[in-house]
PDB file of C-alpha atoms in Angstrom:
ATOM      1  CA  ASN A   1     -39.108 -16.773 105.873  1.00 51.00           C
ATOM      2  CA  ALA A   2     -42.269 -14.537 106.063  1.00 71.00           C
ATOM      3  CA  GLY A   3     -43.062 -14.874 102.360  1.00 93.00           C
ATOM      4  CA  VAL A   4     -45.882 -16.946 100.710  1.00 97.00           C
ATOM      5  CA  MET A   5     -44.804 -20.620 100.921  1.00 97.00           C
ATOM      6  CA  GLN A   6     -45.848 -23.185  98.414  1.00 98.00           C
ATOM      7  CA  ASN A   7     -45.207 -26.977  98.501  1.00 97.00           C
ATOM      8  CA  PRO A   8     -44.349 -29.019  96.973  1.00 98.00           C
ATOM      9  CA  ARG A   9     -42.122 -27.122  94.489  1.00 97.00           C
ATOM     10  CA  HIS A  10     -42.420 -30.099  92.076  1.00 98.00           C
ATOM     11  CA  LEU A  11     -45.097 -32.773  91.726  1.00 98.00           C
ATOM     12  CA  VAL A  12     -45.404 -35.590  89.252  1.00 98.00           C
ATOM     13  CA  ARG A  13     -48.571 -37.409  89.049  1.00 98.00           C
ATOM     14  CA  ARG A  14     -49.847 -40.113  86.672  1.00 98.00           C
ATOM     15  CA  ARG A  15     -52.959 -39.687  84.809  1.00 98.00           C
ATOM     16  CA  GLY A  16     -55.989 -40.418  86.960  1.00 98.00           C
ATOM     17  CA  GLN A  17     -54.174 -39.617  90.456  1.00 98.00           C
ATOM     18  CA  GLU A  18     -54.990 -36.795  92.541  1.00 98.00           C
ATOM     19  CA  ALA A  19     -52.783 -33.658  93.096  1.00 98.00           C
ATOM     20  CA  ARG A  20     -52.785 -31.541  96.282  1.00 98.00           C
ATOM     21  CA  LEU A  21     -51.095 -28.266  96.251  1.00 98.00           C
ATOM     22  CA  ARG A  22     -50.626 -26.225  99.387  1.00 98.00           C
ATOM     23  CA  CYS A  23     -50.197 -22.485 100.144  1.00 98.00           C
ATOM     24  CA  SER A  24     -49.400 -20.752 103.300  1.00 98.00           C
ATOM     25  CA  PRO A  25     -49.869 -16.914 102.834  1.00 96.00           C
ATOM     26  CA  MET A  26     -47.667 -14.265 104.317  1.00 95.00           C
ATOM     27  CA  LYS A  27     -48.062 -13.840 107.925  1.00 92.00           C
ATOM     28  CA  GLY A  28     -50.995 -11.614 108.729  1.00 90.00           C
ATOM     29  CA  HIS A  29     -52.646 -12.114 105.146  1.00 92.00           C
ATOM     30  CA  SER A  30     -56.157 -13.355 105.005  1.00 91.00           C
ATOM     31  CA  HIS A  31     -56.711 -13.375 101.140  1.00 93.00           C
ATOM     32  CA  VAL A  32     -55.349 -16.039  99.015  1.00 96.00           C
ATOM     33  CA  TYR A  33     -55.432 -16.230  95.117  1.00 96.00           C
ATOM     34  CA  TRP A  34     -54.636 -19.270  92.848  1.00 98.00           C
ATOM     35  CA  TYR A  35     -53.434 -18.690  89.483  1.00 97.00           C
ATOM     36  CA  ARG A  36     -52.168 -21.154  86.665  1.00 97.00           C
ATOM     37  CA  GLN A  37     -49.407 -20.535  84.283  1.00 96.00           C
ATOM     38  CA  LEU A  38     -48.670 -22.521  81.077  1.00 90.00           C
ATOM     39  CA  PRO A  39     -45.196 -22.234  79.487  1.00 82.00           C
ATOM     40  CA  GLU A  40     -44.603 -18.787  77.752  1.00 78.00           C
ATOM     41  CA  GLU A  41     -47.988 -17.655  78.945  1.00 81.00           C
ATOM     42  CA  GLY A  42     -49.123 -15.167  81.502  1.00 84.00           C
ATOM     43  CA  LEU A  43     -51.063 -16.151  84.780  1.00 92.00           C
ATOM     44  CA  LYS A  44     -54.691 -17.203  84.550  1.00 95.00           C
ATOM     45  CA  PHE A  45     -56.864 -16.546  87.552  1.00 95.00           C
ATOM     46  CA  MET A  46     -58.460 -19.565  89.208  1.00 97.00           C
ATOM     47  CA  VAL A  47     -59.892 -18.767  92.619  1.00 97.00           C
ATOM     48  CA  TYR A  48     -59.884 -16.149  95.250  1.00 95.00           C
ATOM     49  CA  LEU A  49     -60.481 -17.213  98.924  1.00 95.00           C
ATOM     50  CA  GLN A  50     -60.712 -15.691 102.337  1.00 93.00           C
ATOM     51  CA  LYS A  51     -60.545 -17.775 105.616  1.00 91.00           C
ATOM     52  CA  GLU A  52     -63.305 -20.433 105.230  1.00 91.00           C
ATOM     53  CA  ASN A  53     -64.860 -18.678 102.211  1.00 94.00           C
ATOM     54  CA  ILE A  54     -64.706 -18.868  98.463  1.00 96.00           C
ATOM     55  CA  ILE A  55     -64.979 -15.388  97.158  1.00 93.00           C
ATOM     56  CA  ASP A  56     -64.573 -15.916  93.476  1.00 94.00           C
ATOM     57  CA  GLU A  57     -64.168 -19.207  91.571  1.00 95.00           C
ATOM     58  CA  SER A  58     -64.938 -17.897  88.183  1.00 94.00           C
ATOM     59  CA  GLY A  59     -61.590 -19.113  86.689  1.00 94.00           C
ATOM     60  CA  MET A  60     -61.832 -22.571  88.229  1.00 96.00           C
ATOM     61  CA  PRO A  61     -62.859 -25.556  85.924  1.00 94.00           C
ATOM     62  CA  LYS A  62     -66.192 -26.856  87.020  1.00 91.00           C
ATOM     63  CA  GLU A  63     -64.960 -30.454  87.391  1.00 95.00           C
ATOM     64  CA  ARG A  64     -62.130 -32.116  89.178  1.00 98.00           C
ATOM     65  CA  PHE A  65     -60.780 -28.778  90.740  1.00 98.00           C
ATOM     66  CA  SER A  66     -61.587 -27.566  94.230  1.00 98.00           C
ATOM     67  CA  ALA A  67     -59.975 -25.135  96.609  1.00 98.00           C
ATOM     68  CA  GLU A  68     -60.283 -24.403 100.350  1.00 97.00           C
ATOM     69  CA  PHE A  69     -58.745 -22.214 102.900  1.00 97.00           C
ATOM     70  CA  PRO A  70     -59.686 -23.392 106.246  1.00 95.00           C
ATOM     71  CA  LYS A  71     -59.609 -21.477 109.532  1.00 92.00           C
ATOM     72  CA  GLU A  72     -56.410 -23.303 110.487  1.00 91.00           C
ATOM     73  CA  GLY A  73     -53.732 -24.444 108.182  1.00 93.00           C
ATOM     74  CA  PRO A  74     -52.747 -23.683 104.510  1.00 97.00           C
ATOM     75  CA  SER A  75     -54.869 -23.220 101.579  1.00 98.00           C
ATOM     76  CA  ILE A  76     -55.295 -26.302  99.410  1.00 98.00           C
ATOM     77  CA  LEU A  77     -55.855 -26.614  95.609  1.00 98.00           C
ATOM     78  CA  ARG A  78     -56.924 -30.093  94.871  1.00 98.00           C
ATOM     79  CA  ILE A  79     -57.102 -31.562  91.325  1.00 98.00           C
ATOM     80  CA  GLN A  80     -58.759 -34.924  90.969  1.00 98.00           C
ATOM     81  CA  GLN A  81     -58.220 -37.522  88.265  1.00 98.00           C
ATOM     82  CA  VAL A  82     -55.420 -35.405  86.682  1.00 98.00           C
ATOM     83  CA  VAL A  83     -54.977 -35.261  82.956  1.00 97.00           C
ATOM     84  CA  ARG A  84     -52.005 -34.234  80.914  1.00 96.00           C
ATOM     85  CA  GLY A  85     -53.552 -30.849  80.216  1.00 95.00           C
ATOM     86  CA  ASP A  86     -53.300 -30.092  83.922  1.00 96.00           C
ATOM     87  CA  SER A  87     -49.507 -29.890  83.645  1.00 97.00           C
ATOM     88  CA  ALA A  88     -48.628 -26.354  84.489  1.00 97.00           C
ATOM     89  CA  ALA A  89     -47.142 -24.039  87.182  1.00 97.00           C
ATOM     90  CA  TYR A  90     -49.660 -23.267  89.938  1.00 98.00           C
ATOM     91  CA  PHE A  91     -49.085 -19.960  91.810  1.00 98.00           C
ATOM     92  CA  CYS A  92     -50.454 -18.753  95.006  1.00 97.00           C
ATOM     93  CA  ALA A  93     -50.525 -15.239  96.019  1.00 96.00           C
ATOM     94  CA  SER A  94     -51.806 -13.393  99.160  1.00 95.00           C
ATOM     95  CA  SER A  95     -52.827  -9.954 100.318  1.00 92.00           C
ATOM     96  CA  PRO A  96     -53.550  -8.414 103.709  1.00 90.00           C
ATOM     97  CA  PRO A  97     -57.065  -8.022 105.270  1.00 86.00           C
ATOM     98  CA  GLY A  98     -58.907  -4.966 104.308  1.00 81.00           C
ATOM     99  CA  THR A  99     -57.789  -5.195 100.677  1.00 80.00           C
ATOM    100  CA  GLY A 100     -59.856  -6.288  97.735  1.00 73.00           C
ATOM    101  CA  ALA A 101     -58.901  -8.610  94.944  1.00 71.00           C
ATOM    102  CA  ASN A 102     -57.330  -5.970  92.971  1.00 77.00           C
ATOM    103  CA  ASN A 103     -56.470  -2.834  94.859  1.00 80.00           C
ATOM    104  CA  SER A 104     -53.238  -3.628  96.484  1.00 86.00           C
ATOM    105  CA  PRO A 105     -50.077  -5.586  95.370  1.00 92.00           C
ATOM    106  CA  LEU A 106     -50.122  -9.408  95.436  1.00 94.00           C
ATOM    107  CA  HIS A 107     -47.348 -11.394  97.112  1.00 96.00           C
ATOM    108  CA  PHE A 108     -46.579 -14.514  95.242  1.00 97.00           C
ATOM    109  CA  GLY A 109     -45.005 -17.792  96.214  1.00 97.00           C
ATOM    110  CA  ASN A 110     -42.562 -19.626  93.953  1.00 97.00           C
ATOM    111  CA  GLY A 111     -45.192 -21.998  92.642  1.00 97.00           C
ATOM    112  CA  THR A 112     -45.757 -25.748  92.339  1.00 98.00           C
ATOM    113  CA  ARG A 113     -44.752 -27.164  88.836  1.00 97.00           C
ATOM    114  CA  LEU A 114     -47.167 -30.025  88.279  1.00 98.00           C
ATOM    115  CA  THR A 115     -46.295 -32.683  85.599  1.00 98.00           C
ATOM    116  CA  VAL A 116     -48.832 -35.315  84.700  1.00 98.00           C
ATOM    117  CA  THR A 117     -47.349 -38.378  82.896  1.00 97.00           C
TER     118      THR A 117
ATOM    119  CA  SER B   9     -60.076 -13.363  79.174  1.00 48.00           C
ATOM    120  CA  GLN B  10     -56.889 -11.484  78.457  1.00 52.00           C
ATOM    121  CA  GLN B  11     -57.040  -7.881  79.276  1.00 68.00           C
ATOM    122  CA  GLY B  12     -53.596  -6.548  79.083  1.00 75.00           C
ATOM    123  CA  GLU B  13     -51.357  -7.353  76.086  1.00 85.00           C
ATOM    124  CA  GLU B  14     -47.583  -6.587  76.355  1.00 87.00           C
ATOM    125  CA  ASP B  15     -45.496  -5.469  73.462  1.00 88.00           C
ATOM    126  CA  PRO B  16     -42.993  -6.636  72.495  1.00 93.00           C
ATOM    127  CA  GLN B  17     -43.077 -10.263  73.390  1.00 92.00           C
ATOM    128  CA  ALA B  18     -39.340 -10.423  73.628  1.00 95.00           C
ATOM    129  CA  LEU B  19     -36.618  -7.717  73.994  1.00 96.00           C
ATOM    130  CA  SER B  20     -32.778  -8.081  73.909  1.00 97.00           C
ATOM    131  CA  ILE B  21     -30.579  -5.136  74.836  1.00 97.00           C
ATOM    132  CA  GLN B  22     -27.082  -4.483  75.955  1.00 97.00           C
ATOM    133  CA  GLU B  23     -26.278  -3.681  79.495  1.00 97.00           C
ATOM    134  CA  GLY B  24     -26.471   0.032  80.159  1.00 97.00           C
ATOM    135  CA  GLU B  25     -29.294   0.548  77.532  1.00 98.00           C
ATOM    136  CA  ASN B  26     -32.831   1.475  78.418  1.00 98.00           C
ATOM    137  CA  ALA B  27     -35.725  -1.044  77.992  1.00 97.00           C
ATOM    138  CA  THR B  28     -39.222  -0.022  77.265  1.00 97.00           C
ATOM    139  CA  MET B  29     -42.125  -2.388  77.522  1.00 97.00           C
ATOM    140  CA  ASN B  30     -45.724  -1.457  76.648  1.00 97.00           C
ATOM    141  CA  CYS B  31     -49.046  -2.734  77.749  1.00 96.00           C
ATOM    142  CA  SER B  32     -52.433  -2.243  76.109  1.00 95.00           C
ATOM    143  CA  TYR B  33     -55.818  -3.021  77.637  1.00 94.00           C
ATOM    144  CA  LYS B  34     -59.359  -2.932  76.510  1.00 92.00           C
ATOM    145  CA  THR B  35     -61.726  -2.003  79.395  1.00 89.00           C
ATOM    146  CA  SER B  36     -61.737   0.778  82.091  1.00 90.00           C
ATOM    147  CA  ILE B  37     -59.382   0.113  84.899  1.00 92.00           C
ATOM    148  CA  ASN B  38     -59.148   1.026  88.562  1.00 91.00           C
ATOM    149  CA  ASN B  39     -55.351   0.450  88.577  1.00 93.00           C
ATOM    150  CA  LEU B  40     -52.606  -1.172  86.651  1.00 95.00           C
ATOM    151  CA  GLN B  41     -49.728  -3.160  88.110  1.00 96.00           C
ATOM    152  CA  TRP B  42     -46.338  -4.326  86.729  1.00 97.00           C
ATOM    153  CA  TYR B  43     -44.716  -7.497  87.946  1.00 97.00           C
ATOM    154  CA  ARG B  44     -41.374  -9.193  87.292  1.00 97.00           C
ATOM    155  CA  GLN B  45     -40.761 -12.899  87.095  1.00 96.00           C
ATOM    156  CA  ASN B  46     -37.362 -14.579  87.137  1.00 96.00           C
ATOM    157  CA  SER B  47     -37.111 -17.963  85.513  1.00 93.00           C
ATOM    158  CA  GLY B  48     -38.628 -20.627  87.698  1.00 90.00           C
ATOM    159  CA  ARG B  49     -39.749 -18.194  90.382  1.00 94.00           C
ATOM    160  CA  GLY B  50     -42.971 -16.358  91.378  1.00 94.00           C
ATOM    161  CA  LEU B  51     -43.844 -12.890  90.411  1.00 96.00           C
ATOM    162  CA  VAL B  52     -42.602  -9.883  92.186  1.00 97.00           C
ATOM    163  CA  HIS B  53     -44.581  -6.716  92.439  1.00 96.00           C
ATOM    164  CA  LEU B  54     -42.874  -3.605  91.015  1.00 97.00           C
ATOM    165  CA  ILE B  55     -45.243  -0.732  90.572  1.00 97.00           C
ATOM    166  CA  LEU B  56     -48.938   0.084  90.964  1.00 95.00           C
ATOM    167  CA  ILE B  57     -50.358   3.095  89.150  1.00 96.00           C
ATOM    168  CA  ARG B  58     -53.878   4.200  89.717  1.00 94.00           C
ATOM    169  CA  SER B  59     -56.249   5.308  87.016  1.00 94.00           C
ATOM    170  CA  ASN B  60     -56.062   8.996  88.194  1.00 95.00           C
ATOM    171  CA  GLU B  61     -52.203   8.951  87.955  1.00 97.00           C
ATOM    172  CA  ARG B  62     -50.058   9.490  84.807  1.00 98.00           C
ATOM    173  CA  GLU B  63     -46.576   8.553  85.944  1.00 98.00           C
ATOM    174  CA  LYS B  64     -44.780   6.832  88.806  1.00 98.00           C
ATOM    175  CA  HIS B  65     -41.081   6.248  89.530  1.00 96.00           C
ATOM    176  CA  SER B  66     -39.313   3.686  91.597  1.00 96.00           C
ATOM    177  CA  GLY B  67     -35.550   3.616  91.481  1.00 97.00           C
ATOM    178  CA  ARG B  68     -34.651   2.836  87.797  1.00 98.00           C
ATOM    179  CA  LEU B  69     -38.197   2.061  86.815  1.00 98.00           C
ATOM    180  CA  ARG B  70     -40.595   4.507  85.366  1.00 98.00           C
ATOM    181  CA  VAL B  71     -44.320   3.750  84.601  1.00 98.00           C
ATOM    182  CA  THR B  72     -46.658   5.840  82.578  1.00 98.00           C
ATOM    183  CA  LEU B  73     -50.370   5.380  82.063  1.00 98.00           C
ATOM    184  CA  ASP B  74     -52.633   6.951  79.313  1.00 97.00           C
ATOM    185  CA  THR B  75     -56.110   6.012  80.104  1.00 95.00           C
ATOM    186  CA  SER B  76     -57.364   7.741  76.817  1.00 96.00           C
ATOM    187  CA  LYS B  77     -55.318   5.251  74.856  1.00 96.00           C
ATOM    188  CA  LYS B  78     -55.780   2.408  77.295  1.00 95.00           C
ATOM    189  CA  SER B  79     -51.958   1.886  77.480  1.00 96.00           C
ATOM    190  CA  SER B  80     -49.090   1.801  79.766  1.00 97.00           C
ATOM    191  CA  SER B  81     -45.339   1.685  79.638  1.00 98.00           C
ATOM    192  CA  LEU B  82     -42.631   0.423  81.792  1.00 98.00           C
ATOM    193  CA  LEU B  83     -39.099   1.971  81.337  1.00 98.00           C
ATOM    194  CA  ILE B  84     -36.069   0.470  82.935  1.00 98.00           C
ATOM    195  CA  THR B  85     -33.145   2.859  82.757  1.00 98.00           C
ATOM    196  CA  ALA B  86     -29.523   1.797  82.637  1.00 98.00           C
ATOM    197  CA  SER B  87     -30.373  -1.829  82.509  1.00 98.00           C
ATOM    198  CA  ARG B  88     -28.211  -4.475  84.184  1.00 97.00           C
ATOM    199  CA  ALA B  89     -27.830  -8.217  83.611  1.00 97.00           C
ATOM    200  CA  ALA B  90     -29.846  -8.927  86.642  1.00 97.00           C
ATOM    201  CA  ASP B  91     -32.898  -7.166  85.100  1.00 98.00           C
ATOM    202  CA  THR B  92     -33.140 -10.293  82.737  1.00 98.00           C
ATOM    203  CA  ALA B  93     -36.644 -11.619  83.545  1.00 97.00           C
ATOM    204  CA  SER B  94     -40.321 -11.668  82.143  1.00 96.00           C
ATOM    205  CA  TYR B  95     -42.324  -8.522  82.881  1.00 97.00           C
ATOM    206  CA  PHE B  96     -46.130  -8.640  83.153  1.00 96.00           C
ATOM    207  CA  CYS B  97     -48.687  -5.907  83.354  1.00 95.00           C
ATOM    208  CA  ALA B  98     -51.951  -6.688  85.344  1.00 95.00           C
ATOM    209  CA  THR B  99     -55.134  -4.760  85.179  1.00 93.00           C
ATOM    210  CA  ALA B 100     -57.581  -4.178  87.942  1.00 89.00           C
ATOM    211  CA  THR B 101     -61.065  -3.342  86.716  1.00 87.00           C
ATOM    212  CA  VAL B 102     -63.732  -1.599  88.891  1.00 79.00           C
ATOM    213  CA  GLY B 103     -65.100  -3.762  91.557  1.00 79.00           C
ATOM    214  CA  ASN B 104     -63.670  -6.741  93.416  1.00 76.00           C
ATOM    215  CA  THR B 105     -62.566  -8.597  90.395  1.00 84.00           C
ATOM    216  CA  PRO B 106     -59.199 -10.393  90.367  1.00 89.00           C
ATOM    217  CA  LEU B 107     -56.185  -9.090  88.576  1.00 92.00           C
ATOM    218  CA  VAL B 108     -55.889 -10.014  84.894  1.00 92.00           C
ATOM    219  CA  PHE B 109     -52.408 -10.654  83.619  1.00 93.00           C
ATOM    220  CA  GLY B 110     -51.016 -10.327  80.115  1.00 91.00           C
ATOM    221  CA  LYS B 111     -48.601 -12.774  78.549  1.00 91.00           C
ATOM    222  CA  GLY B 112     -45.471 -10.724  79.355  1.00 93.00           C
ATOM    223  CA  THR B 113     -42.356  -9.456  77.790  1.00 95.00           C
ATOM    224  CA  ARG B 114     -39.212 -11.545  78.041  1.00 96.00           C
ATOM    225  CA  LEU B 115     -36.327  -9.144  78.640  1.00 98.00           C
ATOM    226  CA  SER B 116     -32.756 -10.279  78.130  1.00 98.00           C
ATOM    227  CA  VAL B 117     -29.906  -7.787  79.165  1.00 98.00           C
ATOM    228  CA  ILE B 118     -26.567  -8.854  77.698  1.00 96.00           C
ATOM    229  CA  ALA B 119     -23.468  -8.020  79.635  1.00 91.00           C
TER     230      ALA B 119
END
């Protein structure tokens, strides 16, 4: 499967635990975007990364949330000390090198549904 | 901030009918994109229309863009039950800013 791969598909965490969400972009893609979706809502931008660089994190909460896209391996969205309000679907998207954040289509994974109990 | 707003929020039609969804936005754009999302899945890109284009077609899909009214429409002709999904518009403003998505239109096509 050459598409964007996210895992796990479903993640349950108790309040105060850490959540780690992984995203492998499409083969050949070097730009990764994380979005959050609440029920019946659209997607809210969180962060835009290229390999080893955070390009735009304007949508990321200042505390408890971090993201990385290392030279090797998947992109990781990390949420520390989760709270019930973090429950949502988290989507990763990718685009090829040479494209900007908005001038070509994004390819999305099927998301990770985080439930905080 | 919410840039694109889809209208209607929900639409229910019979198979074979046409479905029209609208998107309005507030600021100048570089391009506007439409995506489909099936329940429990990720978004799938449908069409990208640039600010200097007025209309684009892809199979049964037709997208129009009116930059003077800051609005776009997505028309699905001869709808099928498999078209049942949520449809989102996403706007791209000038510069390297990320896509901003609307809240979507939930389309139900009844067989």
